Structures are given as structure tokens and as C-alpha cells.
Coordinates of C-alpha atoms in Angstrom, one line a residue:
X1 CA -0.7 -6.9 -22.2
X2 CA -2.4 -3.9 -23.7
X3 CA -4.9 -1.8 -21.7
X4 CA -7.7 0.3 -23.2
X5 CA -10.4 2.4 -21.7
X6 CA -12.8 -0.4 -22.6
X7 CA -10.8 -3.0 -20.8
X8 CA -10.5 -0.8 -17.7
X9 CA -14.2 -0.1 -17.8
X10 CA -14.9 -3.8 -17.5
X11 CA -12.6 -4.0 -14.4
X12 CA -14.6 -1.1 -12.9
X13 CA -17.6 -3.3 -12.7
X14 CA -15.9 -6.2 -10.9
X15 CA -15.2 -6.8 -7.2
X16 CA -13.9 -9.9 -5.4
X17 CA -16.4 -12.8 -5.7
X18 CA -15.1 -14.9 -2.9
X19 CA -14.6 -12.2 -0.3
X20 CA -17.9 -10.4 -1.3
X21 CA -19.9 -13.6 -0.8
X22 CA -18.3 -14.3 2.6
X23 CA -19.0 -10.8 3.9
X24 CA -22.5 -10.8 2.6
X25 CA -23.2 -14.1 4.4
X26 CA -21.6 -12.8 7.7
X27 CA -23.8 -9.7 7.6
X28 CA -26.9 -11.6 6.6
X29 CA -26.5 -13.9 9.6
X30 CA -25.5 -11.1 12.0
X31 CA -22.1 -12.8 12.6
X32 CA -19.7 -9.9 11.9
X33 CA -19.2 -9.0 15.5
X34 CA -18.5 -12.7 16.4
X35 CA -16.0 -12.9 13.5
X36 CA -14.1 -9.7 14.5
X37 CA -13.9 -10.7 18.2
X38 CA -12.6 -14.2 17.5
X39 CA -10.2 -13.2 14.8
X40 CA -8.4 -10.8 17.1
X41 CA -6.8 -14.0 18.5
X42 CA -5.8 -15.3 15.1
X43 CA -2.7 -13.2 14.1
X44 CA -0.3 -15.9 12.9
X45 CA -0.4 -18.4 10.0
X46 CA -1.1 -22.0 11.0
X47 CA -2.7 -21.0 14.3
X48 CA -5.8 -23.1 15.0
X49 CA -9.1 -21.3 14.2
X50 CA -11.1 -20.6 17.3
X51 CA -14.3 -22.5 18.2
X52 CA -17.4 -20.6 17.4
X53 CA -16.0 -19.1 14.2
X54 CA -18.9 -18.9 11.6
X55 CA -18.7 -21.7 9.1
X56 CA -18.6 -19.3 6.1
X57 CA -15.6 -17.5 7.6
X58 CA -13.9 -20.8 8.4
X59 CA -14.3 -21.9 4.8
X60 CA -13.0 -18.5 3.5
X61 CA -9.9 -18.7 5.8
X62 CA -9.2 -22.3 4.7
X63 CA -9.5 -21.3 1.0
X64 CA -7.1 -18.4 1.3
X65 CA -4.5 -19.7 3.8
X66 CA -1.8 -20.5 1.2
X67 CA 0.0 -18.3 -1.3
X68 CA -0.5 -18.8 -5.1
X69 CA 1.0 -22.0 -6.5
X70 CA 3.0 -20.0 -9.1
X71 CA 5.1 -18.0 -6.6
X72 CA 8.8 -17.9 -7.4
X73 CA 10.5 -18.0 -3.9
X74 CA 13.9 -17.0 -5.2
X75 CA 12.3 -13.8 -6.6
X76 CA 10.6 -13.2 -3.3
X77 CA 13.9 -13.5 -1.4
X78 CA 15.4 -10.9 -3.8
X79 CA 12.4 -8.6 -2.9
X80 CA 13.1 -9.1 0.8
X81 CA 16.7 -8.2 0.4
X82 CA 15.7 -5.2 -1.7
X83 CA 13.4 -4.1 1.1
X84 CA 16.1 -4.5 3.8
X85 CA 18.5 -2.4 1.7
X86 CA 16.0 0.4 1.1
X87 CA 13.5 0.2 4.0
X88 CA 13.7 3.8 5.0
X89 CA 13.4 5.0 1.4
X90 CA 10.5 2.7 0.8
X91 CA 8.7 3.9 3.9
X92 CA 9.2 7.5 2.8
X93 CA 7.8 6.7 -0.7
X94 CA 4.8 4.9 0.8
X95 CA 4.0 7.8 3.1
X96 CA 4.7 10.8 0.9
X97 CA 4.0 9.4 -2.6
X98 CA 1.8 6.3 -2.5
X99 CA -0.8 7.7 0.0
X100 CA -1.1 11.1 -1.7
X101 CA -1.4 9.4 -5.0
X102 CA -4.5 7.6 -3.6
X103 CA -5.9 11.0 -2.6
X104 CA -5.4 12.5 -6.0
X105 CA -8.0 10.0 -7.4
X106 CA -11.2 11.7 -6.3
X107 CA -13.4 8.6 -6.1
X108 CA -10.7 6.8 -4.0
X109 CA -10.4 9.8 -1.7
X110 CA -14.2 9.8 -1.4
X111 CA -14.2 6.1 -0.5
X112 CA -11.4 6.5 2.0
X113 CA -13.2 9.3 3.8
X114 CA -16.4 7.2 4.0
X115 CA -15.1 4.9 6.7
X116 CA -14.7 5.7 10.4
X117 CA -11.4 3.9 10.6
X118 CA -9.8 5.4 7.5
X119 CA -10.8 8.9 8.6
X120 CA -7.7 8.9 10.7
X121 CA -4.5 8.7 8.6
X122 CA -2.4 7.2 11.5
X123 CA -4.5 4.1 11.4
X124 CA -4.4 3.8 7.6
X125 CA -0.6 4.4 7.5
X126 CA 0.0 2.0 10.5
X127 CA -2.0 -0.7 8.7
X128 CA 0.0 -0.1 5.4
X129 CA 3.3 0.0 7.2
X130 CA 2.6 -3.1 9.4
X131 CA 1.3 -5.0 6.3
X132 CA 4.5 -4.2 4.4
X133 CA 6.8 -5.2 7.3
X134 CA 4.9 -8.5 7.7
X135 CA 5.3 -9.1 4.0
X136 CA 9.1 -8.6 4.0
X137 CA 9.9 -10.9 6.8
X138 CA 11.9 -14.1 5.9
X139 CA 9.1 -16.3 7.1
X140 CA 6.2 -14.3 5.7
X141 CA 4.5 -17.3 4.1
X142 CA 5.4 -19.9 6.8
X143 CA 3.6 -21.1 9.9
X144 CA 3.9 -18.5 12.6
X145 CA 4.1 -15.5 10.3
X146 CA 1.7 -12.5 10.5
X147 CA 1.4 -11.7 6.8
X148 CA -1.1 -14.3 5.6
X149 CA -3.7 -13.5 8.3
X150 CA -3.3 -9.8 7.7
X151 CA -3.9 -10.3 3.9
X152 CA -7.0 -12.5 4.6
X153 CA -8.4 -9.7 6.9
X154 CA -7.6 -6.9 4.5
X155 CA -9.4 -8.7 1.7
X156 CA -12.5 -9.0 3.9
X157 CA -12.2 -5.3 5.0
X158 CA -12.3 -4.3 1.3
X159 CA -15.3 -6.5 0.7
X160 CA -17.2 -5.1 3.7
X161 CA -16.7 -1.5 2.4
X162 CA -18.1 -2.6 -1.0
X163 CA -21.0 -4.2 0.9
X164 CA -21.8 -1.1 2.9
X165 CA -21.6 1.4 0.1
X166 CA -23.7 -0.5 -2.4
X167 CA -26.3 -1.8 0.1
X168 CA -26.9 1.6 1.7
X169 CA -27.0 3.5 -1.6
X170 CA -24.1 5.7 -0.6
X171 CA -22.2 5.1 -3.8
X172 CA -23.0 6.1 -7.4
X173 CA -22.1 2.8 -9.0
X174 CA -23.2 3.8 -12.4
X175 CA -20.8 6.8 -12.4
X176 CA -18.0 5.6 -10.1
X177 CA -18.0 1.9 -10.7
X178 CA -18.0 -0.8 -8.0
X179 CA -16.3 0.4 -4.8
X180 CA -12.8 -1.0 -4.5
X181 CA -13.2 -2.6 -7.9
X182 CA -10.6 -4.6 -9.8
X183 CA -9.3 -1.5 -11.6
X184 CA -8.8 0.4 -8.3
X185 CA -7.2 -2.7 -6.7
X186 CA -4.7 -2.9 -9.5
X187 CA -4.2 0.8 -9.4
X188 CA -3.5 0.6 -5.7
X189 CA -1.0 -2.2 -6.4
X190 CA 0.7 0.2 -8.9
X191 CA 0.8 2.9 -6.2
X192 CA 2.6 0.6 -3.7
X193 CA 5.0 -0.9 -6.2
X194 CA 5.8 1.0 -9.4
X195 CA 5.2 4.4 -7.8
X196 CA 7.4 3.5 -4.9
X197 CA 10.2 2.6 -7.4
X198 CA 9.6 5.9 -9.2
X199 CA 10.0 7.7 -5.9
X200 CA 13.2 5.9 -5.0
X201 CA 14.5 6.8 -8.5
X202 CA 13.5 10.5 -7.9
X203 CA 15.3 10.4 -4.6
X204 CA 18.4 9.3 -6.4
X205 CA 18.5 5.8 -4.9
X206 CA 20.6 3.4 -6.8
X207 CA 18.5 0.3 -7.7
X208 CA 19.4 -2.7 -9.8
X209 CA 17.0 -3.9 -12.4
X210 CA 16.8 -7.2 -10.6
X211 CA 15.9 -5.6 -7.3
X212 CA 13.2 -3.3 -8.8
X213 CA 11.7 -6.3 -10.7
X214 CA 11.7 -8.4 -7.6
X215 CA 10.0 -5.7 -5.5
X216 CA 7.3 -5.3 -8.2
X217 CA 6.9 -9.1 -8.3
X218 CA 6.3 -9.3 -4.5
X219 CA 3.4 -6.9 -4.9
X220 CA 2.0 -9.0 -7.7
X221 CA 1.9 -11.9 -5.1
X222 CA 0.3 -9.5 -2.6
X223 CA -2.4 -8.6 -5.2
X224 CA -3.2 -12.2 -5.8
X225 CA -3.7 -12.8 -2.1
X226 CA -5.9 -9.7 -1.9
X227 CA -8.3 -11.0 -4.6
X228 CA -6.9 -9.2 -7.6
X229 CA -7.6 -10.9 -10.9
X230 CA -4.2 -12.1 -12.1
X231 CA -5.3 -12.3 -15.7
X232 CA -5.7 -8.5 -15.6
X233 CA -2.6 -7.6 -13.7
X234 CA 0.5 -6.2 -15.5
X235 CA 3.2 -8.8 -15.6
X236 CA 6.2 -6.5 -16.3
X237 CA 7.2 -3.1 -15.3
X238 CA 6.6 -1.8 -18.8
X239 CA 3.0 -3.1 -18.7
X240 CA 2.7 -1.6 -15.2
X241 CA 3.7 1.8 -16.5
X242 CA 1.1 1.5 -19.3
X243 CA -1.6 0.6 -16.8
X244 CA -0.7 3.3 -14.3
X245 CA -0.5 6.1 -17.0
X246 CA -3.9 5.2 -18.3
X247 CA -5.4 4.8 -14.8
X248 CA -4.2 8.2 -13.7
X249 CA -5.2 10.0 -16.9
X250 CA -8.7 8.5 -16.5
X251 CA -9.2 9.4 -12.9
X252 CA -6.8 11.9 -11.3
X253 CA -8.0 15.3 -10.3
X254 CA -8.7 17.7 -7.4
X255 CA -11.3 16.9 -4.7
X256 CA -12.3 18.2 -1.3
X257 CA -11.8 14.8 0.2
X258 CA -8.4 14.5 -1.3
X259 CA -7.3 17.8 0.1
X260 CA -8.7 17.0 3.5
X261 CA -7.0 13.6 3.7
X262 CA -3.7 15.1 2.6
X263 CA -3.9 17.8 5.3
X264 CA -4.6 15.1 7.9
X265 CA -1.6 13.1 6.6
X266 CA 0.7 16.2 6.7
X267 CA -0.4 17.0 10.2
X268 CA 0.2 13.5 11.3
X269 CA 3.8 13.4 10.2
X270 CA 4.5 16.9 11.5
X271 CA 3.5 15.5 14.9
X272 CA 5.9 12.5 14.4
X273 CA 8.9 14.8 13.4
X274 CA 10.3 16.3 16.7
X275 CA 9.9 20.0 17.1
X276 CA 8.5 22.4 14.5
X277 CA 11.6 23.5 12.5
X278 CA 11.4 20.5 10.2
X279 CA 7.6 20.5 9.8
X280 CA 7.7 22.0 6.3
X281 CA 9.8 19.1 5.0
X282 CA 6.7 16.9 5.0
X283 CA 4.9 19.1 2.5
X284 CA 8.1 19.6 0.5
X285 CA 8.7 15.8 0.2
X286 CA 5.1 15.2 -0.9
X287 CA 5.4 18.0 -3.6
X288 CA 8.8 16.7 -4.7
X289 CA 7.6 13.1 -5.1
X290 CA 4.2 13.6 -6.7
X291 CA 4.9 16.8 -8.7
X292 CA 3.5 20.3 -8.6
X293 CA 0.3 19.6 -10.4
X294 CA -0.9 16.8 -8.1
X295 CA 0.4 18.7 -5.1
X296 CA -1.6 21.8 -6.1
X297 CA -4.7 19.6 -6.5
X298 CA -4.2 18.3 -2.9
X299 CA -3.5 21.9 -1.7
X300 CA -0.1 21.0 -0.4
X301 CA 1.5 24.3 0.7
X302 CA 4.6 25.6 -0.9
X303 CA 7.5 26.1 1.5
X304 CA 11.0 27.3 1.7
X305 CA 12.0 23.6 2.0
X306 CA 10.9 22.9 -1.6
X307 CA 14.3 23.8 -2.8
X308 CA 16.2 22.2 0.0
X309 CA 14.5 18.8 -0.6
X310 CA 16.0 18.7 -4.1
X311 CA 19.4 18.2 -2.5
X312 CA 18.2 15.0 -0.9
X313 CA 19.5 12.8 -3.8
X314 CA 23.0 14.2 -3.3
X315 CA 23.0 13.3 0.4
X316 CA 21.6 9.9 -0.2
X317 CA 24.3 9.4 -2.9
X318 CA 27.0 10.0 -0.2
X319 CA 25.4 7.5 2.1
X320 CA 25.2 4.9 -0.7
X321 CA 28.9 5.4 -1.4
X322 CA 29.6 4.6 2.2
X323 CA 27.4 1.6 2.0
X324 CA 29.0 0.3 -1.1
X325 CA 32.6 0.7 0.1
X326 CA 32.3 -0.5 3.7
X327 CA 30.6 -3.7 4.8
X328 CA 30.5 -2.3 8.3
X329 CA 28.9 0.9 6.9
X330 CA 26.4 -1.1 5.0
X331 CA 25.5 -3.1 8.1
X332 CA 25.2 0.1 10.2
X333 CA 23.0 1.9 7.6
X334 CA 20.7 -1.2 7.2
X335 CA 20.4 -1.4 10.9
X336 CA 19.6 2.3 11.2
X337 CA 17.0 1.9 8.4
X338 CA 15.4 -1.0 10.3
X339 CA 15.3 1.0 13.6
X340 CA 13.9 4.1 11.9
X341 CA 11.1 2.1 10.2
X342 CA 10.3 0.4 13.5
X343 CA 10.2 3.8 15.3
X344 CA 8.0 5.3 12.7
X345 CA 5.6 2.3 12.8
X346 CA 5.6 2.4 16.6
X347 CA 4.7 6.1 16.5
X348 CA 1.8 5.5 14.1
X349 CA 0.4 2.4 16.0
X350 CA 1.1 3.9 19.4
X351 CA 2.4 0.4 20.3
X352 CA -0.8 -1.4 19.3
X353 CA -1.3 -4.2 16.8
X354 CA -3.5 -3.5 13.8
X355 CA -6.2 -6.1 13.5
X356 CA -7.9 -5.1 10.2
X357 CA -11.4 -5.7 11.5
X358 CA -14.5 -5.7 9.3
X359 CA -16.1 -2.3 9.8
X360 CA -19.7 -2.9 10.9
X361 CA -20.8 0.6 9.9
X362 CA -19.4 3.4 7.8
X363 CA -19.0 7.1 8.5
X364 CA -22.5 8.5 8.5
X365 CA -21.7 11.7 6.7
X366 CA -19.2 10.4 4.6
X367 CA 23.3 -8.2 8.6
X368 CA 22.5 -9.1 5.0
X369 CA 23.9 -7.9 1.7
X370 CA 21.4 -6.7 -0.8
X371 CA 20.9 -7.4 -4.4
X372 CA 24.1 -6.7 -6.3
X373 CA 24.1 -3.2 -7.7
X374 CA 24.4 -4.1 -11.4
X375 CA 22.3 -3.1 -14.4
X376 CA 20.9 0.0 -12.7
X377 CA 17.1 0.2 -13.0
X378 CA 15.7 2.8 -15.3
X379 CA 12.0 3.6 -15.0
X380 CA 9.7 2.6 -17.9
X381 CA 9.0 5.5 -20.1
X382 CA 5.5 7.1 -19.9
X383 CA 3.0 5.8 -22.4
X384 CA 0.4 8.5 -22.4

């Protein structure tokens, strides 16, 4: 698939027809509050929908309750094992590369800062982390899982932001395109998939080609469930690189909102890290993973840890050697990774469950072995 400025311009004008129609109807009938209240009690797939749920919402939930018919379940299992094997590294990449990458796109940073809930990075990171953990559970698409309801709600959350910004004339559609348009949704999918893989590569993590492709495939499935047009989505990692390069060249740059969101993110993780001695490592990791140009745009401070962080790949290489040579070591490291991820998520959520509610207003002023380590993954080359 070949992407051009013209093809991406078309994606900038397109939202999500099903979710947009559902949200518009809920607002028109004044039923958003009822929906949010009742859906707090629907957190698992297959659970009976509560009485009193608006008909339009019930129809939407019925239409989106199953994964795409084309899902390759063997590939999804590879993705889950890849996540188990690299969960701490993936969490690091999501926090210190994927989120800052969102902020380095000025219109995305502007959009994120427009919502009350997304003003606070702990909520945004908690929602992203919880969503990813739900996705990588072995029963993610079965009855009793939490992933499908989360995906259904996130899709409506995106539609509600489009609804508010366009209806209240708080968004320059002619210049910035449709809020959370298809181009931006695919761009976000690239940030949470290909950019994560790039970050793991930069950290020196040994990934197999099969594992990397499976992880990317899992996010293609996620995109489909979040209303992304599958005819426009890159199918391979090479196509993904082409899209991401073009998307970033088209949109990345400095902005006041991007710098503010990055400062909030940095402050958040400095609070999570015990004490103050290691605080500079947060900025150093962001700078290491997204590069000096983007870090300067986001006003990420330079610290004495910038050089220290470059030694991280060597340390992780030692840990991977232990993991490869000792089944007990592999089990211990996987378990430690799981506990670290749970602890981080617990710190961000403060023990609460994220419900992904539709915002009614916006901010007024704005023990398992992994995939065999064969055919080590090499990132696709830049295309721009």
C-alpha cells in the first residue's frame, strides 16, 4: 500500500460513522448521563446489558461486541507471549515514547488538552496501560474479559470528543481536519505499535521477527475494534514505516500544549519513582527514545542522566542472557516484569478501575516461554 499526501488528506476528513451516529443520538436525546451511569456496571464481555440502556446504545454495543471475522488467533497468541516476555519494556516505551510522540503532533496535543479528563496524564496513562493489559490477557476476546467493553467505550469516547469540538466550534476543521480523524487514529495505532517496537530496538531488546510482527498485528485488531478503516491501515511493518514517516513529516512540531503535557507526564513519573535521586532518568529516557529534536520541541530538560541512559541496552543485554540460559531466570524475570507493570498501573490508577466514560463537556479554556528468539527483528528503514 502506498501513501501520499493526497490519500492522507482524505483520511483527515473522515471520522467513525457508527460511533459518531451513536453519540450524536445520545446527546440529542439527553441520554449520555444515563448511558455512563449504567455502563459502569458493564465491564466484562458477555455480561447482560442493564435495563434502561438507551436503544441506540444497545444497538451499538450489540454491533461491536465481537472481534473482526478475519482475526488470526494463532498470531494473537504470539502477540500475547511477546507481551509477557517484554511487558516492562513495552510499558516503558508506551510511557516515554508513545505518549510524548502524541504530544509532538501539535493538533493532537491541542486536542488532548481540550478535555477535562485528559488534562491529567495519570488518567490518560492509566487508561492506556489498563487497555493494553486487558488486550494481552489470554481470554481477551472471550466471555468474562474486560477488553471488548473497554474498546467499545473508548470508541464512543473518541466520538464524543469529535462531537463536542465540531458542534461547539472549538476546532478549526478546515485547517486541522476532523478531530480524531482516520489519519490520526492510524497514526496513534503506529505510535502504540511500530514506535513501541522501535523503542525496544533502541533499548537493545532482542526481538524476533515473528514476535514483532505479531505485536503489530494485535494492534491492527485493536484498530479495527476502535473504528479504524481497515482498507487504509498498513498491513505490514514496511507499510507501517512508510505511513508513520509521512504522518510525522506532515504534522510534527513544537507547541505550547505539547510542552505542557510533557511536563505533566514527567512530573507524574517523578512522583511514581521513589525519592528524588532518580527523577532525571524520566527526562533522560524520553530524550533517548524520541530523539533530541522532538525532545527539544517538547522542552524536555537535558540532564546528567542523558549519558547514563545510553548504557541501558548493555544492562538489558545481561538480563536477556540470563533469561535465555536459565528457565528459572526466565520465569523470575517474567514474573518481575508482571509485578512491575501491575505496580505501575496501580500507582497510576490509585487502585481504581478506568471506566472510559463519555465526557459530557470539554475543558472550557481548552510461567510461559516466549516466541523463539530466531530471525532477530530489524526495524524497517525510513522512507522519507
